[in-house]
Amino acid sequence: DDGSIVAITPDYYPEPFREDMRFHTMIVRNGDSVQFPKEFCANYNEFVGNGTLENPENISKLSNHFYRKGPGFFALAAEVKLEAKKTAVFDNFTGLSSNKVNPSFDDEVFKKEVSNLVDKFSKAGEVESALLQVIDFSKKYASFMQLKTEDEEFNTYFNKNLPFQVLYQTFVSRSFCQTQKGYREIGFREIQDLYASMYYFVSMGEGDFVKQLLKEWCSMIFEFGYAYHNFFWVGKEPGKWSDDALWFVQAVYRYISLTGDIKFLDEEVEVAGTNPVAKRPVYETIKALIKYSAQISVGKHGMPLLDNADWNDCLKLDNDFIDGITKEKLYKEQIAKSGKKDEPFESDYSESVMNAFLLKVAIDEMIQLSAEKGDAEYKAQLENMASKLFDNIQKYAWKEDFFARVLFNRFKDGKYTYLGAKGDNLSADPEIDGSYFLNSFSWSILSDCASEEQIGIMLDVMDKYLKTPYGIKLVTPTDLGRVANDTATGHYFPGDRENGGVFKHATMMATAAMFKAAKTVKNKELAARLANTGYWMVDLVAPFRTMSNPFEKAGNPRFCTQYNNSETGENIGPMLSGTSTWLTLTLMSAFGVEYTTKGLIIDPIIREEEQTTSYSVNTGKAVYNITIKKPKGFYRSADGNVKISVDGKEIEGNLVPLFNDNKEHNVEVVFA
C-alpha cells in the first residue's frame, strides 16, 4: 500500500516460461518496524556504469525501470535511518514459484506464495531459527565420517566442505549451473552423487529417504532398459546416452551393502514411458537394463553401443545415431522379420569400451545380489554373460599398451577400427602413436578386467603421455574430426575440458581405481606407485590448494570445480557433479572403509610420510573410532604385516563386525 517492493521477478516470455517464476525479496527489520525496498534496478550495465560490481557507479539511485533485454539481473535498495547504537537487519531471499509443484499455479498463486514467505520471515527470530536448523542438519550429515590426520587444512576440508558439496550436488547438480553449454538439468548419471551421499544420509537414520531417491531414478528407466538422460521435472532424451541406466546398478548395490535391505529389490516402481503407468520390481528393472546393454544394444564385438555418447558427452562419433525409442521400434521390427527373439540389434554403430566396463561392474554386482536373493537361475545366466564380456574385452579392446575407448564398425576400408591406444591413426600429436583416454585405465581396473601386467603397462603410458604438472589429462591430443563432426575437438581449445583438460571428475575415478589396485596387485613396487600417484592427484584436486597461488590458479578454495586446464593449470568451473563425489569415494577407499552386509572391511593405504591417521565412522547404529599406525613408508594389509583390534581384542582378518548398540567402538590398525 505504501508503494514499496515486496518482490522483484523477471517478466518472462514466451508465455510457458511464466510457469517458473524466480523472485527476490528483501526484508528490512529496524527495531520493531518491518520495511521493504523502494527502488530497484533490472539492468546490470545501468547499475555498474563505469564502475565495477564491487564498486558500482550508480548505486546511490536506482531507476525503477524494467528492461526487456539483457542478462538476468536485479538490485534492490531501501533507505534506513539508524539511531546511535542501534541495529538494522537486512534479510534477502531468492526463490522459485512453479507449476511443477503446484498444478493450479497462476499469478495469484505466485503472489500468495511470496506473501506467505514474507509473512513468516518478517517475524523476529524466524531467519535465525531456520538457519540453526540448517546448521544442525549439516553437522549431523557431516558426522558420517570425521578425519584427523597430520594435515589440519585437509581435515577441515574433508570434515566440513566436502560433505556440504556432496549434499549440494545430490539435489542441485547441473541444474544450478549456467555452463558454457547453456542451461543444464539434473540427469540420470547424476545418480553417482548418491554413491557418496547415501552414506551420510544413512548415518543420520535417513535410509528410507535414500530408498525414495533410488526409486525416483529407477522410475526413469523404460521397460526396454534404456533411460531418460535428463529429468529435473519431466523425463527427456530417452536412450540417447548409453551409459545412463548402467550407473543405477552400482547405486543399488552400494545401498544394499550399506543397509542390508535386500528386500528393496522387490519393491514396485513406475516404468518410464508407460501410459497408463505400469509398475515392476526394482529387480526386474535391473534385469531389463542389463539385457538391453548386454544382449540387444550391442555391436559386432559384443559390447554396448555408444549411441549419442557415453559418459564423455563430447564423444559423439556416430552422426546418424538413434535414440532408445527409435531403436526399440526398429529392433521389434527386426526380430518380427527374423523370428530370432534374442538376437542383438543389427547396426554398424560404434561400441563404447567404457560402457563395457560399466556393464561388467553391473553384472558382477548383480551376481552377488541375485545370490543373496536366492535366484540361482539368473545368477548362472549372469556368470555366463560376465565371462563372455570379459573375453570380448580382452580380445577386442586391449591394444598392446592400453585398452581402447571406442570400437568402430562403419569404416569398411579398415582405416579406423578403434579409438584409444597405440596405432589408432587418430593422434593429433606427431610424437604420439595413438590416443590415450584416462577412463579406459580407470574402469578397466574398477571392473576387474585389467590384469596386473596390463595395469603396469597402462601406468607407464599414463606417466609418459597423460600426466601433467596440473593433473592427469582426460585424453592425449586426438583429432576426432577425422571420424565425426560434433566432438570435443571442435568444441574446445586443446587442453580445455574434454579436449585434453584435467577433467577432475575423471581423475577421481582414476584415483579410486589406483587405490583399489594398490591393495591387490602382488608387485609391491607397483602398488606403491599407484598409491603415491593417487595421493598426488588428490592433492591437486583438493580446492584449498588454489590458495597457494590464487590469481594464477583461480577456482573456489572451498568447492571442487570440474576442470583444470592442462596447459595453464587454471581451475575452471562449473561446480558440477562428480568431482566431490568421487573424491569422497576415493578417500573412503584410501582410509580403508568398505561396507558389506557382513561387516566393515578395514583396508587402509595412508600416505607414506604419515605415521598416524585417525577417523570416525558413524553407521547410524554405532560409531567406530579407527586409528591407523605405521612406520614411515608404504604399508598395506595384503603384505600380511598388520594387526587389527576391536575394543582391545585382536581379530582375525580385517572384517570388523557390525554393531547395533549405538555405542562407540575403538578399532586399532597397526602395521609392523
XYZ file of C-alpha atoms in Angstrom:
672
model
C 0.000 0.000 0.000
C 2.896 2.387 0.603
C 4.439 1.669 -2.821
C 7.325 -0.431 -1.515
C 8.524 -3.527 -3.345
C 7.540 -6.906 -1.907
C 9.478 -8.827 -4.567
C 11.096 -8.454 -7.976
C 10.730 -11.045 -10.730
C 11.538 -11.016 -14.458
C 8.615 -10.674 -16.870
C 9.187 -13.926 -18.722
C 8.405 -14.588 -22.382
C 7.314 -16.802 -24.123
C 4.208 -17.489 -22.044
C 5.169 -21.051 -20.878
C 8.189 -19.638 -19.050
C 5.817 -17.720 -16.792
C 5.125 -21.029 -15.057
C 8.564 -20.924 -13.361
C 8.824 -17.570 -11.593
C 12.160 -16.794 -9.988
C 11.999 -13.968 -7.480
C 13.979 -11.985 -4.951
C 12.747 -10.135 -1.891
C 14.430 -8.129 0.838
C 13.015 -7.552 4.313
C 14.391 -4.708 6.449
C 13.861 -5.001 10.193
C 14.729 -1.810 12.034
C 13.834 -2.114 15.684
C 10.161 -3.070 15.799
C 9.391 -1.899 12.263
C 9.428 -4.029 9.112
C 10.156 -2.249 5.834
C 10.698 -3.158 2.191
C 12.743 -1.668 -0.667
C 11.530 1.398 -2.543
C 13.926 1.213 -5.502
C 15.001 -1.447 -7.969
C 17.264 -1.865 -10.944
C 16.950 -4.626 -13.554
C 19.890 -3.741 -15.793
C 23.457 -4.707 -14.959
C 25.082 -2.082 -17.183
C 22.913 0.689 -15.783
C 23.804 -0.323 -12.215
C 27.559 -0.747 -12.712
C 28.041 2.113 -15.176
C 31.744 2.916 -15.409
C 32.474 1.202 -12.118
C 32.587 -2.473 -11.116
C 30.166 -4.812 -9.378
C 32.183 -4.290 -6.159
C 32.051 -0.503 -6.623
C 29.118 0.342 -8.909
C 28.820 3.865 -10.259
C 25.045 4.176 -9.899
C 24.365 2.572 -6.531
C 23.020 5.744 -4.929
C 19.858 5.988 -7.031
C 18.138 3.064 -8.760
C 15.923 3.842 -11.730
C 12.815 1.722 -11.013
C 12.786 0.888 -14.723
C 12.286 -2.592 -16.191
C 14.331 -3.792 -19.126
C 13.149 -6.419 -21.581
C 16.570 -7.466 -22.851
C 19.951 -8.296 -21.415
C 21.167 -10.791 -18.817
C 19.073 -11.510 -15.736
C 19.998 -9.003 -13.031
C 18.420 -7.306 -10.035
C 19.341 -4.810 -7.368
C 17.077 -3.583 -4.572
C 17.524 -0.532 -2.352
C 15.909 0.579 0.874
C 16.553 3.678 2.956
C 17.255 3.044 6.632
C 17.554 5.648 9.358
C 19.704 4.147 12.078
C 19.857 5.622 15.552
C 23.072 5.598 17.569
C 23.995 2.166 18.929
C 21.008 0.541 17.184
C 20.977 -2.351 14.703
C 19.067 -2.909 11.482
C 18.803 -6.333 9.826
C 18.521 -6.925 6.076
C 17.256 -10.414 5.120
C 17.421 -11.421 1.479
C 15.520 -14.338 -0.100
C 15.868 -15.754 -3.574
C 13.432 -18.453 -4.660
C 11.211 -20.076 -7.234
C 7.436 -20.388 -7.528
C 6.477 -23.049 -10.051
C 3.617 -25.001 -11.568
C 5.806 -28.106 -11.298
C 4.922 -28.382 -7.615
C 1.540 -26.652 -7.808
C -0.652 -27.663 -10.792
C -3.076 -24.767 -10.112
C -0.252 -22.240 -10.463
C -1.066 -18.739 -11.731
C -0.117 -15.133 -10.966
C -2.249 -15.153 -7.822
C -0.559 -18.331 -6.546
C 2.814 -16.684 -7.113
C 1.748 -13.615 -5.117
C 0.310 -15.785 -2.342
C 3.473 -17.906 -2.015
C 5.728 -14.837 -1.862
C 3.364 -13.228 0.669
C 3.491 -16.359 2.839
C 7.290 -16.263 2.746
C 7.354 -12.599 3.697
C 4.803 -13.064 6.495
C 6.763 -15.938 8.021
C 10.197 -14.345 7.931
C 9.117 -10.839 8.877
C 8.749 -12.135 12.405
C 11.766 -11.612 14.633
C 13.885 -14.724 15.122
C 12.435 -16.741 12.206
C 15.518 -16.420 9.986
C 17.844 -17.302 12.849
C 15.659 -20.301 13.728
C 15.729 -21.580 10.138
C 19.489 -21.065 9.965
C 20.034 -23.035 13.180
C 18.023 -25.921 11.711
C 20.237 -25.890 8.625
C 23.407 -25.795 10.723
C 22.168 -28.657 12.907
C 21.282 -30.719 9.848
C 24.698 -30.043 8.281
C 26.521 -31.160 11.428
C 24.509 -34.383 11.612
C 25.056 -35.016 7.906
C 28.819 -34.474 8.096
C 29.144 -36.707 11.172
C 29.221 -39.839 8.991
C 32.995 -39.606 8.719
C 35.344 -37.226 10.515
C 39.038 -37.241 9.748
C 42.070 -36.452 11.882
C 45.380 -36.577 10.025
C 48.590 -34.597 10.372
C 47.293 -32.116 7.748
C 44.879 -29.752 9.543
C 43.783 -27.958 6.364
C 42.892 -31.262 4.745
C 40.973 -32.328 7.861
C 38.883 -29.146 7.788
C 38.132 -29.564 4.094
C 37.196 -33.243 4.399
C 35.131 -32.761 7.557
C 33.160 -29.657 6.526
C 33.358 -28.505 2.924
C 33.410 -31.827 1.110
C 30.263 -33.212 2.800
C 28.434 -29.978 2.020
C 29.308 -30.133 -1.665
C 28.251 -33.785 -1.879
C 24.928 -32.822 -0.258
C 24.519 -29.846 -2.591
C 25.353 -31.882 -5.688
C 22.839 -34.596 -4.808
C 19.953 -32.178 -5.314
C 21.181 -29.249 -7.379
C 23.931 -30.682 -9.563
C 23.935 -29.308 -13.100
C 20.574 -27.603 -12.760
C 22.110 -24.621 -10.959
C 24.904 -24.052 -13.453
C 24.778 -21.718 -16.419
C 27.596 -23.551 -18.208
C 29.427 -22.951 -21.459
C 26.837 -25.270 -22.996
C 23.907 -23.315 -21.553
C 21.267 -24.385 -19.065
C 21.652 -27.905 -17.695
C 19.342 -30.133 -15.706
C 19.933 -32.951 -13.266
C 20.329 -36.162 -15.222
C 20.385 -39.885 -14.854
C 24.131 -40.251 -14.452
C 23.987 -37.803 -11.532
C 22.901 -40.827 -9.516
C 26.670 -41.119 -8.972
C 26.263 -38.367 -6.357
C 24.096 -40.745 -4.347
C 27.049 -43.173 -4.259
C 28.613 -40.848 -1.670
C 25.654 -39.030 -0.116
C 23.828 -42.239 0.834
C 26.484 -42.974 3.475
C 25.831 -39.587 5.084
C 22.044 -39.967 4.952
C 22.011 -43.489 6.382
C 24.279 -42.380 9.225
C 21.552 -39.826 10.113
C 18.877 -42.521 10.112
C 17.526 -41.425 6.722
C 17.816 -44.777 4.916
C 14.203 -44.575 3.718
C 14.963 -41.242 2.096
C 17.844 -42.814 0.137
C 15.458 -45.532 -0.982
C 12.983 -42.872 -2.124
C 15.676 -41.188 -4.232
C 16.749 -44.526 -5.754
C 13.153 -45.251 -6.721
C 12.877 -41.846 -8.369
C 15.863 -42.652 -10.569
C 14.546 -46.164 -11.177
C 11.259 -44.729 -12.458
C 13.208 -43.041 -15.276
C 14.138 -46.406 -16.843
C 11.966 -47.669 -19.700
C 10.511 -51.163 -19.967
C 13.107 -51.975 -22.648
C 16.038 -50.997 -20.404
C 17.222 -47.566 -21.571
C 16.732 -44.399 -19.508
C 15.875 -40.729 -19.720
C 19.035 -38.624 -19.817
C 17.590 -35.575 -18.011
C 14.605 -35.342 -15.706
C 14.713 -32.346 -13.401
C 10.912 -32.127 -13.680
C 9.980 -34.475 -16.528
C 11.963 -37.089 -18.450
C 13.809 -36.040 -21.616
C 16.116 -37.544 -24.261
C 15.295 -41.239 -23.774
C 18.093 -43.648 -24.579
C 20.400 -41.121 -26.254
C 23.298 -41.522 -23.795
C 24.168 -45.173 -23.472
C 25.796 -45.158 -20.031
C 22.819 -43.715 -18.133
C 20.948 -46.767 -16.836
C 24.148 -48.711 -16.080
C 25.025 -46.330 -13.219
C 21.827 -47.369 -11.421
C 23.093 -50.855 -10.521
C 26.118 -49.506 -8.655
C 23.819 -47.244 -6.614
C 21.516 -50.123 -5.642
C 24.465 -52.397 -4.816
C 26.007 -49.748 -2.551
C 22.669 -49.153 -0.829
C 22.103 -52.856 -0.085
C 25.729 -53.327 1.046
C 25.259 -50.354 3.356
C 21.860 -51.261 4.811
C 21.400 -54.992 4.191
C 17.976 -54.146 2.706
C 17.837 -56.929 0.079
C 14.031 -56.654 0.060
C 14.424 -53.327 -1.732
C 14.830 -55.361 -4.936
C 11.190 -56.487 -4.631
C 9.708 -53.004 -4.252
C 7.467 -51.861 -7.110
C 8.489 -48.804 -9.126
C 6.897 -46.982 -12.054
C 8.135 -47.807 -15.556
C 9.157 -44.769 -17.620
C 7.189 -44.056 -20.766
C 4.130 -46.187 -19.899
C 0.593 -44.877 -20.310
C -1.335 -45.872 -18.286
C 1.508 -46.061 -15.782
C 2.816 -49.598 -15.234
C 4.937 -50.818 -12.325
C 7.541 -53.533 -11.814
C 10.013 -54.559 -9.078
C 13.429 -52.880 -8.919
C 14.917 -56.334 -9.582
C 13.072 -56.630 -12.906
C 14.152 -53.116 -13.885
C 17.798 -54.076 -13.374
C 17.313 -57.279 -15.374
C 15.850 -55.203 -18.222
C 18.694 -52.683 -18.311
C 21.328 -55.447 -18.231
C 19.585 -57.302 -21.067
C 19.383 -54.093 -23.114
C 23.083 -53.232 -22.648
C 24.446 -56.800 -22.849
C 22.260 -58.535 -25.426
C 20.269 -56.026 -27.502
C 22.005 -52.654 -27.863
C 25.403 -54.185 -28.668
C 27.781 -54.039 -31.599
C 29.726 -56.582 -33.579
C 32.229 -57.152 -30.733
C 29.549 -57.860 -28.136
C 29.920 -54.510 -26.317
C 27.288 -51.810 -25.674
C 26.669 -49.286 -28.429
C 27.979 -45.761 -27.931
C 24.769 -44.070 -29.161
C 24.923 -40.254 -28.994
C 27.767 -40.532 -26.459
C 28.623 -42.249 -23.209
C 29.889 -40.571 -20.020
C 32.093 -38.262 -22.122
C 29.414 -36.068 -23.696
C 31.821 -34.867 -26.395
C 32.474 -38.380 -27.669
C 29.819 -38.066 -30.385
C 31.236 -40.389 -33.026
C 28.119 -41.678 -34.805
C 26.463 -38.729 -36.536
C 23.485 -40.902 -37.518
C 22.868 -42.402 -34.056
C 19.305 -43.176 -32.979
C 17.645 -42.757 -29.586
C 16.224 -45.532 -27.427
C 12.629 -45.249 -28.591
C 13.653 -45.467 -32.260
C 15.992 -48.366 -31.555
C 13.281 -50.263 -29.690
C 10.875 -49.810 -32.609
C 13.433 -50.936 -35.207
C 14.532 -53.861 -33.065
C 10.994 -55.163 -32.689
C 10.567 -54.960 -36.464
C 13.895 -56.805 -36.866
C 13.003 -59.758 -34.636
C 9.473 -59.954 -36.111
C 11.117 -60.365 -39.502
C 13.898 -62.777 -38.445
C 11.959 -64.754 -35.855
C 15.091 -64.789 -33.630
C 13.935 -63.487 -30.264
C 17.281 -62.886 -28.552
C 19.499 -61.679 -31.393
C 21.307 -58.304 -30.998
C 20.251 -55.140 -32.774
C 21.737 -55.038 -36.279
C 23.836 -51.956 -36.992
C 27.258 -50.601 -37.865
C 27.265 -48.256 -34.893
C 30.307 -47.764 -32.657
C 30.794 -49.611 -29.367
C 31.778 -47.977 -26.078
C 34.513 -49.844 -24.233
C 33.810 -47.738 -21.141
C 30.214 -48.936 -21.251
C 31.518 -52.482 -21.498
C 33.411 -51.895 -18.248
C 30.329 -50.336 -16.624
C 28.270 -53.314 -17.787
C 30.840 -55.709 -16.308
C 30.536 -53.923 -12.937
C 26.730 -54.110 -13.147
C 26.746 -57.832 -13.972
C 29.274 -58.699 -11.256
C 27.306 -56.791 -8.628
C 24.052 -58.403 -9.728
C 25.695 -61.828 -9.446
C 26.161 -61.104 -5.747
C 22.673 -59.635 -5.296
C 20.956 -62.497 -7.151
C 22.864 -64.978 -4.969
C 21.735 -63.168 -1.831
C 18.201 -63.128 -3.202
C 18.347 -66.874 -3.874
C 17.871 -66.614 -7.665
C 20.288 -69.351 -8.791
C 18.975 -69.468 -12.366
C 19.567 -65.789 -13.064
C 22.928 -65.911 -11.250
C 24.076 -68.644 -13.656
C 22.961 -66.562 -16.638
C 24.874 -63.560 -15.326
C 28.047 -65.578 -14.724
C 27.955 -66.783 -18.330
C 27.327 -63.209 -19.507
C 30.243 -61.866 -17.441
C 32.623 -64.490 -18.796
C 31.740 -63.702 -22.422
C 32.015 -59.966 -21.864
C 35.414 -60.306 -20.170
C 36.691 -62.415 -23.066
C 35.434 -59.873 -25.628
C 37.089 -57.010 -23.752
C 40.417 -58.813 -23.659
C 40.175 -59.987 -27.284
C 38.989 -56.774 -28.927
C 39.690 -53.850 -26.583
C 43.245 -54.491 -25.312
C 45.571 -52.909 -27.874
C 49.083 -53.854 -26.773
C 49.661 -50.904 -24.421
C 46.189 -49.651 -23.386
C 42.513 -50.504 -23.523
C 40.705 -48.828 -26.404
C 37.973 -46.300 -25.691
C 35.650 -46.994 -28.649
C 35.434 -49.711 -31.326
C 34.359 -48.679 -34.850
C 32.231 -50.818 -37.158
C 31.330 -48.458 -40.001
C 34.697 -47.998 -41.724
C 34.641 -50.825 -44.253
C 38.123 -49.961 -45.565
C 39.558 -50.715 -42.126
C 41.294 -47.324 -41.798
C 39.764 -46.748 -38.361
C 38.864 -49.767 -36.260
C 39.200 -48.323 -32.758
C 39.811 -45.115 -30.815
C 42.284 -45.029 -27.931
C 45.630 -46.835 -27.570
C 48.580 -47.382 -29.852
C 48.082 -47.260 -33.615
C 44.519 -45.921 -33.797
C 45.530 -43.371 -36.500
C 43.724 -40.595 -34.628
C 46.523 -38.870 -32.722
C 46.814 -35.091 -33.173
C 50.366 -35.166 -31.811
C 53.017 -36.407 -34.287
C 55.132 -37.514 -31.328
C 52.474 -39.938 -30.061
C 51.389 -43.038 -31.988
C 47.764 -43.210 -30.922
C 45.398 -41.530 -28.488
C 45.007 -42.471 -24.844
C 41.903 -41.982 -22.674
C 42.130 -41.930 -18.877
C 38.746 -43.641 -18.397
C 39.990 -46.777 -20.153
C 42.600 -47.116 -17.405
C 40.174 -46.301 -14.578
C 37.249 -48.500 -15.486
C 39.288 -51.487 -16.644
C 40.529 -51.656 -13.029
C 37.220 -50.793 -11.348
C 35.551 -53.560 -13.392
C 38.250 -56.170 -12.588
C 39.100 -56.512 -16.282
C 42.752 -55.386 -16.190
C 45.483 -57.843 -15.241
C 48.400 -56.776 -13.076
C 50.639 -56.730 -16.146
C 48.166 -54.547 -18.042
C 47.875 -52.145 -15.088
C 51.654 -51.703 -15.033
C 51.827 -51.102 -18.789
C 48.992 -48.541 -18.688
C 50.551 -46.737 -15.726
C 53.768 -46.313 -17.721
C 51.790 -44.892 -20.650
C 49.917 -42.524 -18.340
C 53.141 -41.261 -16.795
C 54.517 -40.625 -20.282
C 51.534 -39.108 -22.079
C 48.718 -38.118 -19.678
C 50.490 -36.803 -16.589
C 50.935 -33.007 -16.430
C 52.008 -30.701 -13.584
C 48.313 -29.869 -13.127
C 46.965 -33.392 -13.021
C 46.194 -36.330 -15.301
C 44.602 -35.329 -18.602
C 41.380 -36.920 -19.789
C 42.917 -37.666 -23.199
C 46.047 -37.044 -25.239
C 45.736 -34.734 -28.296
C 43.267 -36.504 -30.574
C 41.815 -35.471 -33.937
C 38.267 -36.736 -33.644
C 37.352 -34.554 -36.603
C 38.635 -37.341 -38.838
C 35.755 -39.594 -37.811
C 32.943 -37.222 -36.713
C 31.943 -33.554 -36.773
C 30.472 -32.783 -33.336
C 33.159 -33.791 -30.863
C 35.430 -32.283 -28.228
C 37.974 -31.478 -30.943
C 35.578 -28.916 -32.357
C 34.028 -27.770 -29.068
C 37.075 -26.702 -27.043
C 40.617 -25.424 -27.268
C 43.323 -28.071 -26.780
C 43.945 -28.572 -23.064
C 40.432 -27.487 -22.123
C 37.621 -29.677 -20.770
C 37.019 -32.863 -22.769
C 39.703 -31.883 -25.276
C 42.669 -32.804 -23.112
C 41.734 -30.960 -19.944
C 42.312 -32.288 -16.452
C 38.700 -33.407 -16.019
C 38.676 -33.728 -12.242
C 35.597 -35.957 -12.128
C 37.518 -38.456 -14.272
C 40.725 -38.090 -12.252
C 38.893 -39.084 -9.091
C 37.526 -42.186 -10.830
C 41.174 -42.892 -11.691
C 42.374 -42.421 -8.103
C 39.592 -44.729 -6.860
C 40.943 -47.297 -9.326
C 44.529 -46.693 -8.190
C 43.761 -47.311 -4.514
C 41.728 -50.394 -5.403
C 44.610 -51.826 -7.444
C 47.225 -50.778 -4.862
C 45.530 -53.077 -2.342
C 45.511 -56.152 -4.579
C 48.429 -56.243 -7.045
C 51.214 -58.613 -5.998
C 54.048 -56.314 -7.043
C 54.620 -54.067 -4.030
C 56.592 -51.518 -6.064
C 53.685 -51.163 -8.498
C 51.266 -50.891 -5.562
C 53.307 -48.028 -4.067
C 53.410 -46.227 -7.440
C 49.645 -46.472 -7.729
C 49.004 -45.199 -4.197
C 51.500 -42.341 -4.456
C 50.076 -41.264 -7.814
C 46.619 -41.368 -6.273
C 47.571 -39.070 -3.404
C 49.443 -36.752 -5.785
C 46.256 -36.329 -7.831
C 44.071 -35.891 -4.744
C 46.305 -33.024 -3.610
C 45.904 -31.306 -6.984
C 42.112 -31.608 -6.813
C 41.695 -30.503 -3.178
C 40.293 -26.997 -3.771
C 42.013 -25.213 -0.872
C 45.325 -25.818 -2.657
C 44.364 -22.997 -5.034
C 45.231 -20.563 -2.247
C 48.933 -21.258 -2.798
C 48.654 -19.141 -5.959
C 45.077 -17.837 -6.196
C 45.458 -15.314 -9.024
C 47.036 -17.842 -11.356
C 45.159 -20.999 -10.371
C 41.761 -19.347 -9.742
C 38.901 -21.579 -8.608
C 36.996 -21.713 -5.342
C 39.057 -22.724 -2.275
C 36.052 -24.464 -0.679
C 34.461 -26.331 -3.588
C 35.735 -28.666 -6.294
C 35.425 -27.216 -9.755
C 35.179 -29.581 -12.700
C 38.335 -28.873 -14.719
C 41.927 -27.733 -14.679
C 43.338 -26.524 -17.959
C 46.186 -28.964 -18.613
C 48.337 -26.251 -20.206
C 47.813 -23.323 -17.799
C 46.743 -25.036 -14.569
C 43.798 -22.680 -14.152
C 40.810 -24.088 -12.269
C 37.737 -23.849 -14.478
C 34.103 -24.177 -13.471
C 31.397 -25.098 -13.328
C 30.724 -26.676 -9.957
C 29.085 -29.733 -11.487
C 28.554 -33.162 -10.035
C 31.153 -35.882 -9.953
C 34.404 -34.466 -8.623
C 33.375 -34.134 -4.972
C 31.515 -37.449 -5.068
C 34.410 -39.476 -6.433
C 36.889 -37.636 -4.188
C 34.804 -38.839 -1.226
C 34.754 -42.411 -2.575
C 38.497 -42.232 -3.248
C 39.284 -41.121 0.295
C 36.971 -43.722 1.813
C 38.942 -46.326 -0.127
C 42.314 -44.833 0.823
C 41.417 -44.742 4.511
C 40.126 -48.287 4.208
C 36.345 -48.084 4.678
C 34.249 -50.611 2.757
C 30.707 -51.560 3.729
C 29.423 -55.098 3.298
C 26.301 -56.770 4.667
C 28.566 -58.866 6.926
C 30.617 -56.024 8.414
C 33.081 -53.214 7.776
C 36.205 -54.132 5.831
C 39.130 -52.046 7.086
C 41.883 -51.989 4.438
C 43.756 -48.647 4.504
C 46.647 -47.270 2.471
C 47.691 -43.996 4.075
C 50.396 -41.654 2.833
C 53.978 -42.925 3.056
C 55.139 -39.959 5.153
C 52.277 -40.260 7.656
C 52.659 -42.493 10.710
C 49.270 -41.970 12.382
C 45.839 -41.305 10.936
C 42.550 -41.360 12.833
C 38.945 -41.054 11.752
C 35.469 -41.894 12.960
C 32.723 -43.664 11.011
C 29.090 -43.303 12.060
C 26.919 -46.089 10.638
C 23.755 -44.744 12.219
C 23.783 -47.699 14.610
C 27.248 -47.312 16.136
C 30.372 -45.149 15.893
C 33.764 -46.648 15.036
C 36.823 -44.688 16.164
C 39.581 -46.001 13.893
C 43.286 -45.335 14.386
C 45.948 -46.429 11.891
C 49.595 -46.618 12.951
C 52.609 -47.484 10.815
C 56.285 -46.627 10.316
C 57.169 -44.228 7.511
C 56.951 -45.885 4.111
C 54.409 -47.873 2.081
C 52.279 -50.344 4.020
C 49.156 -52.330 3.115
C 47.173 -55.249 4.511
C 47.915 -57.503 1.525
C 51.508 -57.930 2.712
C 50.338 -59.617 5.926
C 52.114 -57.327 8.380
C 49.065 -55.821 10.082
C 47.177 -56.464 13.311
C 43.643 -55.179 13.901
C 41.986 -54.983 17.293
C 38.413 -54.027 18.182
C 37.835 -52.649 21.657
C 41.238 -54.004 22.693
C 40.732 -57.545 21.314
C 42.673 -58.659 18.246
C 40.552 -60.080 15.403
C 41.301 -62.492 12.559
C 41.462 -60.774 9.201
C 40.131 -57.257 8.593
C 36.336 -57.677 8.774
C 35.061 -55.629 11.717
C 31.623 -56.760 12.946
C 28.574 -54.527 12.580
C 27.432 -53.141 15.929
C 23.829 -52.078 16.553
C 24.207 -50.778 20.105
C 24.501 -47.011 19.404
C 27.805 -47.034 21.279
C 31.343 -46.056 20.324
C 33.864 -48.771 19.464
C 37.618 -48.374 19.118
C 39.421 -50.019 16.213
C 43.221 -50.001 16.027
C 45.128 -50.940 12.869
C 48.857 -51.415 13.460
C 51.388 -52.156 10.691
C 54.669 -53.724 11.775
